[in-house]
Coordinates of C-alpha atoms in Angstrom, one line a residue:
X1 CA 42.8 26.5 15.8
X2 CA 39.6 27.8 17.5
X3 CA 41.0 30.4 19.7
X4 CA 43.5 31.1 16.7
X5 CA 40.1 32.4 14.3
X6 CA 37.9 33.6 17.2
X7 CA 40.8 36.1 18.5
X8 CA 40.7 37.2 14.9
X9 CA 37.1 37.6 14.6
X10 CA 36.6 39.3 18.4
X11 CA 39.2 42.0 17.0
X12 CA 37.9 42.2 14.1
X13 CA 34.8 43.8 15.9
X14 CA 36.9 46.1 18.4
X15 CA 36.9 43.8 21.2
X16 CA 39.8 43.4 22.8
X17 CA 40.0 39.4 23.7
X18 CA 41.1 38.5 27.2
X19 CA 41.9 35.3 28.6
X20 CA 39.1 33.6 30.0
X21 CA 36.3 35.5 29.0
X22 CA 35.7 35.1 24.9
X23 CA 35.1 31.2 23.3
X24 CA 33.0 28.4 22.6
X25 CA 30.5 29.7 25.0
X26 CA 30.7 33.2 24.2
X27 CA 29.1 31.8 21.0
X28 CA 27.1 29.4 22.2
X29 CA 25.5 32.1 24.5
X30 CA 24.8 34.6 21.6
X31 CA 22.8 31.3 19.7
X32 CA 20.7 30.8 22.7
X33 CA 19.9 34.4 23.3
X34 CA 19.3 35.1 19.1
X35 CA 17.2 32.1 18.9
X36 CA 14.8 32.9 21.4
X37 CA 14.9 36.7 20.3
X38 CA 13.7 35.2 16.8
X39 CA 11.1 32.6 17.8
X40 CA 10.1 33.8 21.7
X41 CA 9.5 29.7 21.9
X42 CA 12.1 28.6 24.9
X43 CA 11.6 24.7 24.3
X44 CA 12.6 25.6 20.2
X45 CA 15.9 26.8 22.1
X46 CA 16.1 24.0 24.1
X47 CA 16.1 21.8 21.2
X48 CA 18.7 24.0 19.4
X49 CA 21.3 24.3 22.2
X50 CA 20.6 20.2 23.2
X51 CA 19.6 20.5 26.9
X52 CA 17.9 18.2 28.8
X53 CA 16.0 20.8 31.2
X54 CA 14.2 24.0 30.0
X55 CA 15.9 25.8 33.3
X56 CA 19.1 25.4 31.9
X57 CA 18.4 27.2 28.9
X58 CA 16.2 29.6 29.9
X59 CA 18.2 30.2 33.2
X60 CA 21.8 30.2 31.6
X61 CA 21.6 30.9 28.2
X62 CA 18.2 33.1 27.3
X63 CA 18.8 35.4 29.7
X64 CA 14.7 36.3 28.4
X65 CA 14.4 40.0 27.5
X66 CA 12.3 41.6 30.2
X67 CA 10.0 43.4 27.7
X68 CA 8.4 40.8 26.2
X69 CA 5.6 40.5 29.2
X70 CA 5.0 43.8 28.6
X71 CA 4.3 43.2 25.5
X72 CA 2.5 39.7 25.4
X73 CA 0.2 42.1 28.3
X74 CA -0.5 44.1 25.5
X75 CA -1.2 41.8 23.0
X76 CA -4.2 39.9 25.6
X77 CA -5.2 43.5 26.0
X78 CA -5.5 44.3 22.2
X79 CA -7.0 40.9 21.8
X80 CA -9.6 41.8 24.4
X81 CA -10.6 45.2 23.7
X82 CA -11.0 44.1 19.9
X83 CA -13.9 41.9 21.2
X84 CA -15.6 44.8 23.3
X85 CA -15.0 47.8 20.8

């Protein structure tokens, strides 16, 4: 019944589905990676996704965009030169 409304919904989209690589964790992959995109907090995704180990869902599922040191740099830098200027 699953695969039956998640083929629908893949093609919807323009995917083409092919065996083995759209399902469960297709979906369970985009929840990890939205929920850290939303909150930047990895142990509020590892309490979403239920896994025991931060590794797991930071190493598997997050996939952590590699801006956001850039831009957490930035933000120590503002923070700092705000105190100086």
């Amino acid at each position: 019944l699953f695969r039956k409304f998640f083929t629908k919904a893949v093609e919807s989209i323009g995917i083409t589905p092919e065996p083995g690589q759209y399902g469960y964790h297709l979906i369970r992959h985009s929840v990890g990676r939205l929920a850290y995109e939303l909150s930047e907090n990895p142990k509020a995704v590892q309490m979403v996704l239920g896994h025991a180990r931060l590794g797991t869902t930071m190493d598997v599922y997050c996939n952590p965009d590699m801006t956001i040191p850039g831009r957490v740099s930035q933000q120590i830098y503002d923070g700092i030169t705000g105190y100086i200027n």
